[in-house]
């Protein structure tokens, strides 16, 4: 039963099945009609070879042939051969289903012309009102419209699922690129700072040990990201989840080794959940890394405080300030993506008195 259900979900297989049923109905009707036809009964058989030959034509011409056949069968039927209406309905159904036009009309019009001809013939011969062909033609048309709508809906569902998969894949790649830049870039910056400080230090060995530690951490984080590349379904979990206190204990260290004074003030209850804490940590990480690389600052400040329904994170320095025409590099782009994902806002601005200010407003967690 499961296999049958799966097969019935495929529009192409359902289409072939319905075509087969329609073909059997048409063949059974036209080969069993004996009298009551407005032309010799054998003429109705012509729709069988003509219909089979039409299968070799292009869809547009195939649609036209089936429409003509539907009109022919409808127009030769009479009240005594009303069963020919089933054949007309089947031919209209196939014609409309095969029509490549967005709004199919050939099969519908062909069947209606045949039904109108049958009605006219009945009235001229004083046989009364013969309206049954209209019902058969209409039924065939409506069934074909339902089939086309279902097929298109199924195709749209598959396309939607495919687009969702692509969007998820792109989101994973974006997250991976952001983590790669933030995590590995920060450690590499720390290694450069430690190497430069070690050249002037009285204990170069300590600097080398610090560089080795940063290198091992960077390699560990890189291995985790590579695992995610090989298995996109695996979650990105870079080492242990950071804490807000790590901003002071870990992120500020490269700057302090450069001789920069870093003052960190963190609200013990900023109202952030685990993802919010990670977002604040990564923003601070990127901002402090940029200060170490470009700011030429002597003092840097990190402030995190709860302000109403959001947590305000501000990282500032007394360095050279932002460039006059700032570019959205990977770091700034990552900050924007993280803040947008949390539904917050951020800005990069000039600090009064000189320097740069990066401020992000993150919504607090609902409790």
XYZ file of C-alpha atoms in Angstrom:
367
model
C 0.000 0.000 0.000
C 2.865 2.343 0.756
C 4.329 1.694 -2.686
C 0.978 2.355 -4.340
C 0.555 5.610 -2.430
C 4.035 6.726 -3.451
C 3.271 5.977 -7.091
C 0.005 7.891 -6.917
C 1.893 10.952 -5.674
C 3.814 11.172 -8.938
C 1.815 13.342 -11.385
C 3.438 11.731 -14.413
C 2.396 8.240 -13.345
C -1.100 9.412 -12.463
C -1.327 11.128 -15.847
C -0.368 7.930 -17.652
C -2.871 5.963 -15.597
C -5.702 8.379 -16.392
C -4.733 8.406 -20.065
C -4.912 4.639 -20.050
C -8.367 4.678 -18.436
C -9.567 7.343 -20.887
C -8.193 5.337 -23.816
C -9.980 2.171 -22.672
C -13.259 4.066 -22.280
C -12.939 5.616 -25.736
C -12.062 2.285 -27.356
C -14.864 0.442 -25.554
C -17.483 3.024 -26.511
C -16.639 3.576 -30.180
C -16.216 -0.154 -30.888
C -19.508 -1.172 -29.305
C -21.787 1.505 -30.771
C -23.918 -0.060 -33.505
C -26.680 2.347 -34.384
C -28.244 5.616 -33.433
C -25.314 7.566 -34.876
C -25.830 10.368 -37.379
C -23.180 8.751 -39.633
C -22.343 5.103 -40.328
C -21.257 3.543 -36.990
C -17.915 2.458 -38.403
C -16.869 6.044 -38.870
C -16.567 6.456 -35.102
C -13.755 3.937 -35.190
C -11.607 6.503 -36.997
C -10.824 8.270 -33.741
C -8.786 5.273 -32.579
C -6.053 5.248 -35.298
C -6.126 9.055 -35.492
C -5.682 9.331 -31.727
C -2.862 6.786 -31.683
C -1.130 8.588 -34.538
C -1.449 11.902 -32.680
C 0.740 10.580 -29.866
C 3.730 10.967 -32.200
C 3.044 14.662 -32.790
C 4.179 17.688 -30.823
C 1.958 18.596 -27.836
C 0.334 21.563 -29.596
C -0.688 19.519 -32.642
C -1.574 16.557 -30.475
C -3.954 18.797 -28.532
C -5.577 19.971 -31.753
C -6.084 16.427 -33.057
C -7.722 15.258 -29.832
C -9.934 18.368 -29.818
C -11.097 17.633 -33.359
C -11.749 14.010 -32.435
C -13.780 15.125 -29.403
C -15.863 17.439 -31.570
C -16.392 14.710 -34.170
C -17.542 12.123 -31.617
C -19.872 14.619 -29.946
C -21.452 15.838 -33.186
C -22.226 12.348 -34.565
C -23.832 11.159 -31.344
C -27.584 11.180 -30.874
C -30.031 10.405 -28.137
C -29.841 6.749 -29.150
C -26.022 6.699 -28.927
C -25.627 8.903 -25.896
C -22.805 6.667 -24.616
C -20.558 8.341 -27.182
C -20.562 11.278 -24.765
C -18.150 9.274 -22.608
C -15.730 9.069 -25.520
C -16.087 12.794 -26.158
C -15.383 13.489 -22.475
C -12.274 11.299 -22.601
C -10.960 13.040 -25.712
C -11.590 16.490 -24.212
C -9.813 15.376 -21.044
C -6.709 14.213 -22.928
C -6.705 17.287 -25.180
C -6.848 19.726 -22.262
C -4.237 17.799 -20.252
C -1.861 17.780 -23.219
C -2.353 21.444 -24.055
C 0.944 23.299 -23.346
C -0.871 26.643 -23.179
C -1.264 28.285 -19.790
C -5.000 28.593 -20.381
C -6.073 25.514 -22.379
C -9.058 26.033 -24.646
C -8.700 23.891 -27.786
C -10.161 20.724 -26.298
C -12.899 22.672 -24.544
C -13.904 24.591 -27.693
C -13.688 21.484 -29.887
C -15.991 19.556 -27.582
C -18.458 22.449 -27.313
C -18.608 22.827 -31.093
C -19.373 19.120 -31.403
C -22.025 19.311 -28.668
C -23.610 22.338 -30.369
C -23.611 20.453 -33.674
C -25.294 17.456 -32.068
C -27.937 19.728 -30.534
C -28.554 21.460 -33.874
C -28.871 18.138 -35.691
C -31.359 16.882 -33.122
C -33.479 20.035 -33.443
C -33.409 19.983 -37.256
C -34.488 16.339 -37.304
C -37.152 17.108 -34.704
C -35.711 14.669 -32.180
C -36.051 17.087 -29.290
C -33.432 18.872 -27.186
C -30.234 16.792 -27.007
C -28.080 18.509 -24.374
C -26.209 15.516 -22.890
C -22.998 16.122 -24.915
C -22.588 19.474 -23.174
C -22.516 17.745 -19.791
C -20.015 15.125 -20.958
C -17.732 17.725 -22.547
C -17.909 19.920 -19.450
C -17.110 16.967 -17.176
C -14.058 16.049 -19.267
C -12.849 19.642 -19.225
C -13.269 20.063 -15.460
C -11.487 16.777 -14.724
C -8.592 17.882 -16.940
C -8.387 21.249 -15.158
C -8.270 19.448 -11.818
C -5.499 17.191 -13.102
C -3.468 20.149 -14.389
C -3.940 22.073 -11.149
C -2.860 19.113 -9.052
C 0.188 18.499 -11.244
C 1.233 22.136 -11.057
C 0.648 22.215 -7.316
C 2.816 19.123 -6.890
C 5.550 20.656 -9.048
C 5.414 23.884 -7.025
C 5.643 21.885 -3.806
C 8.764 20.101 -5.057
C 10.275 23.390 -6.218
C 9.474 25.002 -2.870
C 11.105 22.133 -0.990
C 14.150 22.410 -3.231
C 14.390 26.175 -2.672
C 14.023 25.686 1.067
C 16.845 23.161 0.971
C 19.019 25.599 -0.967
C 18.178 28.397 1.455
C 19.079 26.162 4.406
C 22.329 25.211 2.677
C 23.186 28.867 2.039
C 22.365 29.732 5.631
C 24.666 26.962 6.836
C 27.462 28.203 4.568
C 26.928 31.773 5.810
C 27.060 30.643 9.430
C 30.190 28.650 8.688
C 31.910 31.591 6.966
C 30.979 33.855 9.877
C 32.316 31.410 12.461
C 35.480 30.837 10.441
C 36.165 34.562 10.246
C 35.331 35.313 13.873
C 36.976 32.358 15.575
C 40.025 31.568 13.475
C 40.625 35.224 12.580
C 40.632 36.205 16.236
C 43.164 33.537 17.175
C 45.432 34.399 14.264
C 45.322 38.069 15.287
C 46.219 37.051 18.827
C 49.179 35.056 17.528
C 50.446 38.059 15.545
C 50.115 40.321 18.580
C 51.890 37.802 20.800
C 54.701 37.406 18.275
C 55.217 41.167 18.046
C 55.133 41.520 21.828
C 57.566 38.614 22.229
C 60.182 40.409 20.173
C 60.402 43.099 22.838
C 59.812 40.835 25.807
C 62.479 39.683 28.228
C 60.933 36.210 28.080
C 60.455 35.210 24.414
C 59.649 31.681 25.536
C 56.455 32.863 27.199
C 55.386 34.516 23.960
C 56.114 31.327 22.021
C 54.071 29.293 24.498
C 51.189 31.731 24.142
C 51.444 31.536 20.362
C 51.437 27.735 20.533
C 48.351 27.791 22.744
C 46.515 30.106 20.388
C 47.560 27.976 17.428
C 46.265 24.792 19.048
C 42.960 26.454 19.827
C 42.664 27.755 16.272
C 43.396 24.280 14.851
C 40.810 22.711 17.128
C 38.176 25.213 16.052
C 39.170 24.742 12.412
C 38.801 20.959 12.721
C 35.269 21.444 14.047
C 34.373 23.646 11.100
C 35.847 21.148 8.634
C 33.703 18.412 10.189
C 30.660 20.585 9.516
C 31.762 21.042 5.908
C 31.824 17.271 5.436
C 28.517 16.784 7.263
C 26.239 19.818 6.724
C 23.655 18.293 9.061
C 26.074 18.521 11.972
C 25.599 21.618 14.092
C 28.361 24.220 14.324
C 29.650 23.951 17.864
C 32.953 25.740 18.251
C 34.508 24.583 21.526
C 32.541 25.333 24.691
C 29.810 27.993 24.552
C 31.404 31.301 25.508
C 30.487 33.258 28.616
C 30.189 37.005 28.879
C 33.062 36.994 31.360
C 35.268 35.562 28.579
C 35.160 38.977 26.930
C 37.362 40.321 29.713
C 39.312 37.138 30.395
C 40.031 36.070 26.790
C 39.132 38.618 24.136
C 40.783 41.596 25.780
C 44.127 39.830 26.309
C 45.623 40.428 22.832
C 44.949 44.143 23.192
C 46.467 44.260 26.666
C 49.542 42.488 25.339
C 49.819 45.341 22.838
C 49.812 47.779 25.732
C 46.205 48.897 25.243
C 44.161 49.483 28.374
C 40.869 47.592 28.087
C 38.060 48.417 30.484
C 35.177 45.952 30.545
C 31.844 46.658 32.273
C 29.260 43.908 31.995
C 25.780 43.917 33.457
C 25.448 40.671 35.447
C 21.811 40.357 34.292
C 21.638 41.675 30.718
C 18.598 39.515 29.903
C 20.241 37.555 27.077
C 19.647 33.875 26.402
C 22.393 31.500 25.253
C 22.172 32.586 21.626
C 22.083 36.215 22.686
C 25.215 35.716 24.784
C 26.966 34.097 21.809
C 25.904 37.009 19.588
C 27.222 39.602 22.033
C 30.447 37.654 22.452
C 31.050 37.418 18.686
C 30.315 41.115 18.166
C 32.760 42.034 20.930
C 35.278 39.610 19.477
C 35.117 41.193 16.032
C 35.216 44.745 17.376
C 38.200 44.068 19.653
C 40.003 42.235 16.862
C 39.525 45.257 14.596
C 40.887 47.527 17.344
C 43.970 45.317 17.628
C 44.495 45.380 13.865
C 43.651 48.908 12.813
C 42.769 51.358 15.597
C 46.198 52.294 17.022
C 44.338 52.953 20.258
C 45.623 53.327 23.813
C 42.321 52.684 25.575
C 39.325 50.537 24.678
C 35.975 50.172 26.442
C 33.470 47.326 26.404
C 30.075 48.019 27.983
C 27.059 45.734 28.165
C 23.938 46.953 29.940
C 20.228 46.219 30.016
C 18.249 49.185 28.686
C 14.510 48.618 28.704
C 13.581 45.727 26.426
C 17.023 45.341 24.888
C 20.637 44.843 25.860
C 23.041 47.523 24.643
C 26.558 46.409 23.747
C 29.048 49.200 23.074
C 32.703 48.732 22.111
C 34.704 51.923 21.688
C 38.310 53.081 21.498
C 40.360 56.262 21.335
C 42.152 55.335 18.128
C 42.174 56.742 14.637
C 38.424 56.304 14.173
C 36.485 54.640 11.392
C 37.581 55.202 7.801
C 35.840 57.992 5.925
C 34.435 55.465 3.467
C 34.034 52.287 5.500
C 33.720 49.068 3.540
C 31.546 46.173 4.578
C 34.230 43.573 5.061
C 33.594 40.077 6.351
C 33.759 41.252 9.959
C 31.255 44.089 9.670
C 29.052 41.923 7.478
C 29.126 39.222 10.134
C 28.109 41.710 12.827
C 25.189 42.880 10.696
C 24.050 39.314 10.017
C 24.207 38.317 13.668
C 22.284 41.379 14.834
C 19.678 41.005 12.081
C 19.166 37.349 12.983
C 18.292 38.440 16.525
C 15.981 41.226 15.346
C 18.216 43.980 16.707
C 20.099 46.976 15.324
C 23.679 48.196 15.232
C 25.788 51.105 14.053
C 29.399 52.059 13.466
C 30.189 55.673 14.317
C 32.858 58.200 15.285
C 33.549 58.488 18.998
C 33.425 62.029 20.407
C 37.006 63.039 21.081
C 38.375 60.538 18.544
C 38.092 56.843 17.972
C 35.408 54.386 16.915
C 32.176 53.199 18.490
C 30.416 49.948 17.597
C 27.017 49.749 19.269
C 24.550 46.887 18.996
C 21.074 46.663 20.510
C 19.931 43.086 21.087
C 16.416 42.118 22.192
C 16.290 40.503 25.611
C 14.987 36.979 26.015
C 11.295 36.565 26.767
C 10.631 34.785 30.019
